[in-house]
Short mmCIF file of C-alpha atoms and ligand atoms in Angstrom, two decimals:
data_model
loop_
_atom_site.label_atom_id
_atom_site.label_comp_id
_atom_site.label_asym_id
_atom_site.label_seq_id
_atom_site.Cartn_x
_atom_site.Cartn_y
_atom_site.Cartn_z
CA MET A 1 105.27 -116.35 -25.27
CA ILE A 2 102.88 -118.23 -23.08
CA GLU A 3 100.83 -120.57 -23.20
CA THR A 4 97.33 -120.11 -24.02
CA VAL A 5 95.87 -122.93 -22.77
CA LYS A 6 97.82 -122.85 -19.38
CA VAL A 7 96.57 -119.38 -19.08
CA ALA A 8 92.72 -119.75 -20.32
CA GLU A 9 92.75 -122.61 -17.56
CA LEU A 10 94.72 -120.28 -14.94
CA ILE A 11 91.75 -117.72 -15.33
CA LYS A 12 88.83 -120.15 -14.90
CA ASP A 13 89.91 -121.68 -12.16
CA VAL A 14 89.96 -117.58 -10.60
CA LYS A 15 86.31 -117.21 -11.70
CA SER A 16 84.48 -119.00 -9.10
CA THR A 17 87.56 -116.55 -6.14
CA VAL A 18 86.87 -113.74 -7.78
CA ILE A 19 83.34 -113.60 -7.64
CA ASN A 20 83.74 -114.92 -3.73
CA TRP A 21 85.52 -111.48 -3.25
CA ARG A 22 83.77 -109.24 -5.35
CA ARG A 23 80.71 -110.79 -3.04
CA TYR A 24 82.75 -110.17 0.04
CA LEU A 25 83.82 -106.76 -0.85
CA HIS A 26 80.51 -106.31 -1.80
CA GLN A 27 79.17 -106.78 1.67
CA HIS A 28 81.58 -104.60 3.65
CA PRO A 29 82.10 -101.50 1.95
CA GLU A 30 83.92 -98.59 2.93
CA LEU A 31 84.08 -95.40 2.74
CA SER A 32 87.43 -92.64 0.82
CA PHE A 33 90.50 -92.73 2.64
CA GLN A 34 88.47 -94.93 5.82
CA GLU A 35 89.43 -98.55 3.62
CA GLU A 36 91.06 -100.16 6.53
CA ASP A 37 89.61 -103.60 6.20
CA THR A 38 88.81 -103.73 2.53
CA SER A 39 93.17 -103.14 2.81
CA GLN A 40 93.87 -105.81 5.35
CA PHE A 41 91.77 -108.09 3.56
CA VAL A 42 93.53 -107.32 -0.03
CA TYR A 43 96.74 -107.04 2.22
CA GLU A 44 96.38 -111.55 3.53
CA THR A 45 94.42 -112.35 0.34
CA LEU A 46 97.84 -111.22 -1.87
CA LYS A 47 100.18 -112.52 0.88
CA SER A 48 98.75 -115.76 0.69
CA PHE A 49 99.74 -115.40 -2.74
CA GLU A 50 103.23 -117.42 -3.69
CA ASP A 51 105.66 -114.95 -4.73
CA LEU A 52 104.73 -111.46 -4.28
CA GLU A 53 106.43 -108.36 -2.54
CA VAL A 54 103.80 -107.43 -0.62
CA THR A 55 103.77 -102.84 0.67
CA ARG A 56 101.45 -101.01 2.13
CA LEU A 57 102.56 -97.16 0.85
CA THR A 58 100.07 -95.40 2.96
CA ARG A 59 97.41 -95.71 5.98
CA THR A 60 94.85 -97.68 3.85
CA SER A 61 96.55 -98.92 0.72
CA VAL A 62 98.40 -102.03 -1.11
CA VAL A 63 100.97 -102.46 -3.41
CA ALA A 64 102.45 -105.92 -4.63
CA ARG A 65 105.36 -106.13 -7.64
CA LEU A 66 105.42 -109.57 -8.42
CA VAL A 67 108.95 -109.98 -10.50
CA GLY A 68 109.17 -112.03 -13.22
CA LYS A 69 112.08 -114.80 -14.36
CA GLN A 70 112.92 -112.82 -16.93
CA PRO A 71 113.79 -109.10 -17.55
CA GLY A 72 111.93 -106.70 -19.34
CA ARG A 73 109.54 -103.85 -18.72
CA VAL A 74 107.90 -102.54 -15.17
CA LEU A 75 104.29 -102.14 -16.01
CA ALA A 76 101.42 -101.22 -12.82
CA MET A 77 98.33 -102.43 -12.81
CA ARG A 78 95.41 -100.66 -10.81
CA ALA A 79 92.69 -100.90 -9.02
CA ASP A 80 90.68 -98.42 -6.67
CA MET A 81 89.00 -100.09 -3.61
CA ASP A 82 86.59 -97.13 -1.50
CA ALA A 83 82.83 -97.25 -1.78
CA LEU A 84 80.15 -94.49 -1.36
CA PRO A 85 77.67 -92.56 0.97
CA ILE A 86 74.60 -94.31 -0.14
CA LYS A 87 71.93 -96.44 1.61
CA GLU A 88 72.04 -99.81 -0.87
CA GLU A 89 68.59 -100.73 -2.26
CA ASN A 90 69.18 -103.63 -4.26
CA ASP A 91 67.71 -107.13 -2.19
CA PHE A 92 70.47 -110.32 -3.03
CA ASP A 93 72.00 -111.48 -0.01
CA PHE A 94 75.76 -110.26 -0.30
CA VAL A 95 74.53 -106.45 -0.18
CA SER A 96 76.50 -103.99 2.37
CA LYS A 97 76.66 -105.49 5.72
CA ASN A 98 77.72 -101.15 6.65
CA PRO A 99 74.74 -99.16 6.50
CA GLY A 100 74.59 -95.73 4.71
CA VAL A 101 77.99 -97.55 2.53
CA MET A 102 78.65 -98.92 -0.43
CA HIS A 103 79.52 -100.18 -3.79
CA ALA A 104 77.67 -98.22 -5.99
CA CYS A 105 80.93 -97.40 -8.78
CA GLY A 106 81.51 -101.69 -8.81
CA HIS A 107 85.25 -100.66 -6.85
CA ASP A 108 84.76 -104.13 -5.80
CA GLY A 109 84.57 -105.67 -8.61
CA HIS A 110 88.05 -103.53 -9.47
CA THR A 111 90.25 -104.97 -6.44
CA ALA A 112 87.92 -108.48 -6.55
CA MET A 113 89.23 -108.46 -10.57
CA LEU A 114 93.10 -107.63 -9.84
CA LEU A 115 93.82 -110.01 -7.31
CA GLY A 116 92.56 -112.39 -9.31
CA ALA A 117 95.20 -111.46 -11.45
CA ALA A 118 97.78 -110.45 -9.51
CA LYS A 119 97.20 -114.61 -8.10
CA VAL A 120 96.74 -115.91 -11.35
CA LEU A 121 100.04 -114.17 -12.22
CA SER A 122 102.22 -115.59 -9.30
CA GLN A 123 101.95 -118.78 -10.99
CA LEU A 124 102.88 -117.27 -14.63
CA LYS A 125 105.97 -116.00 -12.61
CA ASP A 126 108.66 -118.26 -15.50
CA GLN A 127 107.36 -117.17 -17.81
CA LEU A 128 107.18 -112.84 -16.75
CA GLN A 129 109.13 -110.12 -18.35
CA GLY A 130 110.17 -107.56 -15.67
CA GLU A 131 107.75 -106.94 -13.47
CA VAL A 132 104.63 -106.16 -12.82
CA ARG A 133 102.83 -103.83 -9.68
CA PHE A 134 99.51 -104.10 -8.47
CA ILE A 135 98.13 -101.24 -6.89
CA PHE A 136 94.89 -101.36 -4.76
CA GLN A 137 94.42 -97.93 -4.23
CA HIS A 138 92.41 -96.08 -2.13
CA ALA A 139 89.58 -92.94 -2.07
CA GLU A 140 89.18 -92.84 -5.15
CA GLU A 141 85.97 -90.93 -4.53
CA LEU A 142 87.24 -87.98 -2.95
CA PRO A 143 89.52 -85.07 -3.97
CA PRO A 144 91.95 -84.37 -3.32
CA GLY A 145 91.78 -88.58 -4.16
CA GLY A 146 94.03 -91.76 -3.49
CA ALA A 147 95.99 -91.72 -6.60
CA VAL A 148 97.78 -88.37 -5.56
CA GLU A 149 99.24 -89.03 -2.40
CA MET A 150 100.14 -92.80 -3.50
CA VAL A 151 102.01 -91.74 -6.49
CA ASN A 152 104.13 -88.67 -4.01
CA ALA A 153 104.70 -92.05 -1.45
CA GLY A 154 106.61 -93.41 -4.57
CA VAL A 155 104.36 -95.70 -5.81
CA LEU A 156 105.19 -95.10 -9.77
CA GLU A 157 109.88 -95.75 -9.09
CA GLY A 158 110.54 -97.65 -12.23
CA VAL A 159 107.36 -97.98 -13.79
CA ASP A 160 107.30 -97.99 -17.15
CA GLN A 161 103.81 -97.64 -17.96
CA VAL A 162 100.31 -97.94 -15.67
CA ILE A 163 96.61 -99.23 -17.19
CA GLY A 164 93.83 -98.96 -15.32
CA LEU A 165 90.17 -100.61 -15.87
CA HIS A 166 86.42 -99.28 -14.74
CA LEU A 167 83.66 -101.65 -15.22
CA ALA A 168 81.19 -99.91 -16.99
CA SER A 169 76.69 -101.20 -16.15
CA PRO A 170 75.42 -98.44 -18.81
CA PHE A 171 76.87 -101.03 -21.35
CA GLU A 172 76.10 -104.94 -22.04
CA THR A 173 78.68 -107.36 -21.15
CA GLY A 174 81.44 -108.37 -24.07
CA LYS A 175 82.90 -105.05 -24.62
CA ILE A 176 85.82 -103.57 -23.38
CA GLY A 177 85.83 -99.24 -24.56
CA VAL A 178 88.81 -98.32 -25.76
CA GLY A 179 89.82 -94.46 -26.42
CA TYR A 180 92.50 -92.99 -27.40
CA GLY A 181 93.20 -89.24 -25.98
CA PRO A 182 90.83 -87.92 -23.66
CA VAL A 183 88.37 -90.85 -21.77
CA SER A 184 87.21 -89.06 -18.75
CA ALA A 185 86.49 -85.03 -17.83
CA ASN A 186 89.11 -82.46 -15.30
CA CYS A 187 86.29 -82.27 -13.07
CA ASP A 188 86.55 -79.18 -10.58
CA VAL A 189 84.06 -77.67 -7.35
CA PHE A 190 83.20 -74.77 -6.34
CA ASP A 191 81.14 -73.17 -3.70
CA ILE A 192 79.42 -69.70 -3.32
CA ALA A 193 77.94 -67.73 -0.81
CA ILE A 194 75.41 -64.97 -1.77
CA ARG A 195 74.86 -62.15 1.54
CA GLY A 196 72.71 -59.96 1.80
CA LYS A 197 70.21 -58.95 4.91
CA GLY A 198 67.64 -60.35 5.76
CA GLY A 199 64.33 -59.10 6.67
CA HIS A 200 60.41 -59.51 6.33
CA SER A 201 58.76 -60.24 3.39
CA SER A 202 56.28 -58.53 3.29
CA GLN A 203 58.96 -54.86 3.23
CA PRO A 204 61.73 -56.86 0.84
CA ASN A 205 62.15 -53.11 -0.29
CA THR A 206 64.35 -52.48 3.66
CA ALA A 207 66.23 -56.12 2.46
CA ILE A 208 68.01 -57.24 -0.01
CA ASP A 209 67.51 -60.81 -1.20
CA PRO A 210 70.37 -63.26 -2.05
CA VAL A 211 67.19 -65.55 -3.33
CA THR A 212 66.32 -63.65 -5.96
CA ILE A 213 70.37 -62.88 -6.41
CA SER A 214 71.01 -65.91 -6.14
CA ALA A 215 68.82 -67.11 -9.46
CA GLN A 216 70.53 -64.70 -11.33
CA VAL A 217 74.01 -65.89 -10.39
CA VAL A 218 72.92 -69.94 -11.54
CA ASN A 219 70.95 -68.42 -14.83
CA ASN A 220 74.06 -66.62 -15.89
CA LEU A 221 76.57 -68.60 -15.18
CA GLN A 222 74.84 -70.88 -18.18
CA HIS A 223 75.87 -67.36 -20.18
CA ILE A 224 80.43 -69.16 -20.00
CA VAL A 225 78.81 -72.69 -21.58
CA SER A 226 76.80 -71.12 -24.36
CA ARG A 227 78.14 -67.25 -24.48
CA ASN A 228 81.99 -67.46 -23.68
CA ILE A 229 83.07 -70.80 -24.74
CA ALA A 230 83.83 -71.78 -27.86
CA THR A 231 81.19 -74.89 -29.74
CA ARG A 232 84.06 -76.68 -30.16
CA GLU A 233 84.44 -77.16 -26.53
CA LYS A 234 83.59 -79.27 -24.28
CA VAL A 235 82.26 -77.86 -20.94
CA VAL A 236 80.25 -78.61 -18.43
CA ILE A 237 78.48 -75.85 -15.33
CA SER A 238 76.39 -77.69 -13.01
CA VAL A 239 74.85 -75.81 -10.02
CA THR A 240 73.87 -78.72 -7.77
CA GLN A 241 72.63 -77.56 -4.20
CA ILE A 242 71.48 -74.30 -3.32
CA HIS A 243 71.01 -73.65 0.58
CA GLY A 244 68.85 -70.71 2.13
CA GLY A 245 65.91 -69.71 4.52
CA SER A 246 64.23 -70.78 7.84
CA ALA A 247 60.43 -69.70 7.50
CA ARG A 248 58.61 -68.69 4.30
CA ASN A 249 58.23 -65.28 5.91
CA ILE A 250 61.78 -64.62 6.33
CA ILE A 251 63.77 -63.22 3.56
CA PRO A 252 67.38 -64.90 4.63
CA GLN A 253 70.99 -63.12 4.80
CA THR A 254 72.98 -65.59 2.85
CA VAL A 255 72.17 -68.10 0.23
CA LYS A 256 74.92 -71.22 -0.69
CA LEU A 257 75.41 -72.25 -4.18
CA SER A 258 77.61 -75.23 -4.81
CA GLY A 259 78.26 -77.16 -8.36
CA THR A 260 81.27 -78.96 -11.12
CA VAL A 261 83.02 -77.67 -13.47
CA ARG A 262 83.81 -80.56 -16.25
CA SER A 263 86.45 -79.90 -19.13
CA PHE A 264 88.81 -81.22 -20.75
CA GLU A 265 91.30 -78.17 -22.21
CA GLN A 266 93.79 -76.95 -19.29
CA GLU A 267 93.04 -73.59 -21.03
CA ILE A 268 90.13 -73.34 -21.37
CA ARG A 269 89.99 -74.65 -17.67
CA LYS A 270 91.95 -72.17 -16.49
CA GLU A 271 89.84 -69.17 -17.28
CA ILE A 272 86.32 -70.58 -16.16
CA PRO A 273 87.23 -69.55 -12.42
CA ALA A 274 87.52 -65.75 -13.85
CA LEU A 275 84.48 -66.14 -16.48
CA MET A 276 82.27 -66.67 -12.84
CA GLU A 277 83.28 -64.28 -10.36
CA ARG A 278 82.73 -61.26 -13.51
CA ILE A 279 79.80 -62.93 -13.21
CA ILE A 280 78.75 -63.57 -9.71
CA LYS A 281 80.99 -60.05 -8.35
CA GLY A 282 78.95 -58.12 -11.88
CA ILE A 283 75.63 -59.06 -10.27
CA THR A 284 75.46 -59.24 -6.66
CA GLU A 285 77.51 -55.58 -6.69
CA ALA A 286 74.65 -54.54 -9.03
CA HIS A 287 71.62 -55.37 -6.01
CA GLY A 288 74.38 -54.15 -3.32
CA ALA A 289 75.59 -57.84 -1.95
CA SER A 290 78.35 -59.47 -1.37
CA TYR A 291 79.65 -62.84 -2.72
CA ASP A 292 82.54 -66.04 -1.59
CA PHE A 293 83.62 -67.45 -4.18
CA GLU A 294 85.99 -70.41 -3.35
CA TYR A 295 86.94 -72.69 -5.99
CA GLU A 296 89.59 -75.94 -6.04
CA PHE A 297 90.73 -77.19 -8.99
CA GLY A 298 89.95 -81.20 -8.72
CA TYR A 299 91.41 -84.41 -11.17
CA ASP A 300 93.15 -84.03 -14.02
CA SER A 301 91.38 -85.13 -17.28
CA VAL A 302 92.31 -88.90 -17.97
CA VAL A 303 94.67 -88.52 -21.30
CA ASN A 304 95.36 -92.32 -22.90
CA ASP A 305 98.66 -93.08 -24.45
CA HIS A 306 98.68 -93.66 -28.31
CA ARG A 307 101.39 -96.29 -28.20
CA LEU A 308 100.03 -97.75 -24.76
CA THR A 309 96.30 -97.48 -26.26
CA GLN A 310 97.75 -99.14 -29.60
CA LYS A 311 99.11 -102.15 -28.12
CA LEU A 312 96.21 -103.07 -25.84
CA GLU A 313 93.83 -102.65 -28.56
CA GLU A 314 96.23 -105.79 -30.81
CA MET A 315 96.06 -107.38 -27.95
CA ILE A 316 92.87 -107.30 -27.21
CA GLU A 317 91.61 -107.55 -31.10
CA ASP A 318 93.40 -111.47 -30.21
CA VAL A 319 92.58 -112.40 -26.93
CA PHE A 320 89.38 -111.81 -26.76
CA GLY A 321 88.36 -110.71 -30.62
CA GLN A 322 87.88 -107.91 -32.81
CA GLU A 323 83.93 -107.56 -31.72
CA PHE A 324 85.03 -107.16 -28.29
CA ILE A 325 86.35 -103.96 -29.39
CA SER A 326 83.80 -101.43 -28.89
CA LYS A 327 85.48 -97.65 -28.86
CA LEU A 328 85.02 -95.10 -27.59
CA GLU A 329 84.73 -91.48 -29.22
CA PRO A 330 87.49 -88.53 -27.64
CA GLY A 331 86.32 -86.40 -25.08
CA LYS A 332 83.18 -87.44 -24.98
CA MET A 333 83.73 -89.51 -21.49
CA MET A 334 81.84 -86.35 -19.25
CA GLY A 335 82.75 -88.24 -15.81
CA SER A 336 86.05 -88.42 -14.10
CA GLU A 337 89.23 -90.41 -12.53
CA ASP A 338 92.13 -89.60 -10.22
CA PHE A 339 93.96 -92.40 -12.53
CA SER A 340 95.26 -88.74 -14.01
CA ALA A 341 97.80 -88.88 -11.18
CA PHE A 342 99.40 -91.59 -12.62
CA SER A 343 99.23 -91.60 -16.65
CA LYS A 344 100.21 -88.18 -16.32
CA VAL A 345 103.27 -89.28 -14.69
CA VAL A 346 103.98 -92.39 -16.66
CA PRO A 347 101.85 -92.95 -20.40
CA GLY A 348 98.59 -94.71 -19.10
CA CYS A 349 95.82 -96.25 -20.72
CA PHE A 350 92.05 -96.32 -18.37
CA LEU A 351 89.89 -99.14 -20.33
CA LEU A 352 86.16 -99.90 -19.74
CA VAL A 353 84.80 -103.04 -18.73
CA THR A 354 81.02 -103.22 -19.74
CA ALA A 355 79.65 -105.04 -17.22
CA GLY A 356 75.39 -104.40 -17.91
CA ASN A 357 72.71 -107.20 -18.17
CA GLU A 358 69.33 -105.46 -19.35
CA LYS A 359 67.90 -109.05 -18.96
CA GLU A 360 69.41 -109.65 -15.51
CA GLY A 361 67.96 -105.94 -14.62
CA ILE A 362 71.69 -104.51 -13.90
CA VAL A 363 70.16 -101.12 -15.71
CA TYR A 364 70.84 -99.35 -13.12
CA PRO A 365 73.41 -96.31 -13.66
CA HIS A 366 76.95 -95.86 -11.63
CA HIS A 367 75.97 -94.27 -7.97
CA HIS A 368 72.83 -95.36 -7.93
CA PRO A 369 71.18 -97.55 -4.87
CA ARG A 370 70.42 -100.29 -7.03
CA PHE A 371 73.32 -100.51 -8.58
CA THR A 372 75.01 -103.20 -9.35
CA ILE A 373 77.35 -105.14 -12.43
CA ASP A 374 76.75 -108.33 -14.23
CA GLU A 375 79.57 -111.00 -12.26
CA GLU A 376 80.50 -112.42 -15.98
CA ALA A 377 82.18 -109.17 -16.42
CA LEU A 378 84.97 -109.83 -14.18
CA GLU A 379 86.44 -112.88 -15.70
CA HIS A 380 86.85 -110.21 -18.33
CA GLY A 381 88.79 -107.82 -16.75
CA VAL A 382 91.16 -110.49 -14.98
CA LYS A 383 91.76 -112.34 -18.66
CA LEU A 384 92.86 -108.38 -20.12
CA LEU A 385 95.36 -107.78 -16.37
CA VAL A 386 96.04 -111.20 -16.98
CA HIS A 387 97.32 -110.44 -19.77
CA ALA A 388 98.52 -107.20 -20.70
CA PRO A 389 102.60 -107.65 -18.82
CA PHE A 390 102.87 -110.51 -21.65
CA LYS A 391 102.47 -107.82 -24.21
CA LEU A 392 103.82 -104.48 -23.17
CA ASN A 393 106.86 -106.10 -20.87
CA SER A 394 108.75 -106.87 -23.51
CA HIS A 395 111.94 -104.47 -24.76
CA VAL A 396 111.11 -105.21 -28.11
NI1 NI B 1 84.23 -95.98 -9.75
#
């Protein structure tokens, strides 16, 4: 068993460093697949800890292995590192120095927490069983995502279990969100082009108007969820972009629509493109127009492994106390995560670390220009990641 007092001290010691790392990363955000400086920073920081074997499997990701002195299993712990194309509107003194790019989802915090855990665990190597593999993943925000690339490059070779955390600003700091089964949705994307015949707005009879046809398509796509899919299933179809037209008095040639589809069941998911196409085809043909339809399957739903989640819940109860546990209702979270690329290969568990603080004004949702996190939550994440291998790596 580990000495709880010593571990608590090490976590306390690393707390301000983790906050500084997070602020440094927040100031220097980089977009998906472009995490050059971020990964270099992570690489150098990991190199400064003892006994870590640090490698780079892909251009902008970093992996570190810490092999304990005792035999045991291999636990992978993952943090994502990329930022978003958003212009930051916060006014604290560590705002983004990279115009138009912002850590608006908390990945700066994820990276800092995992670095903190690596630092603490490298000091506990003698007591550690098995191996901890620290995965600093690039490109979570941009499908096909960095996770699948790392899996293909062999990051999970020899790994028995994988865990990941996400900071969550909509909930007050002081909880760990634990969910069994599906904790994120399948997320797919589509593009539609409706091709009519342009003309003068005063003579619609000589044109084929893709604007009115598009309006019908958008409305009718909603019938899939309300009329074609069983009410117990959770599916969302959102048309989020409409582009077309150039002047008030011109009927355009083409209108383009795009959007996303979220679901949980793989069977239902597979049926959706055909249901959509039936509507698009029917409406456009009825009005003499034509269409292009492209549908791309994106990230799979993250499904937490029951046994692993149970063990982590026990651990959270021991280390944080029962009051820290917030049960997530399965199949209620419509967000998406490419952590599923890992958890499809080995048993995985994805947990939420709550990081909102209403009093401090930390209330903005993820991907908002004023998003930020309560930095107190970083310590909770570090604590969880430090204790996890001691709970999960023993063979018994
Ligand atoms: Ni995120």
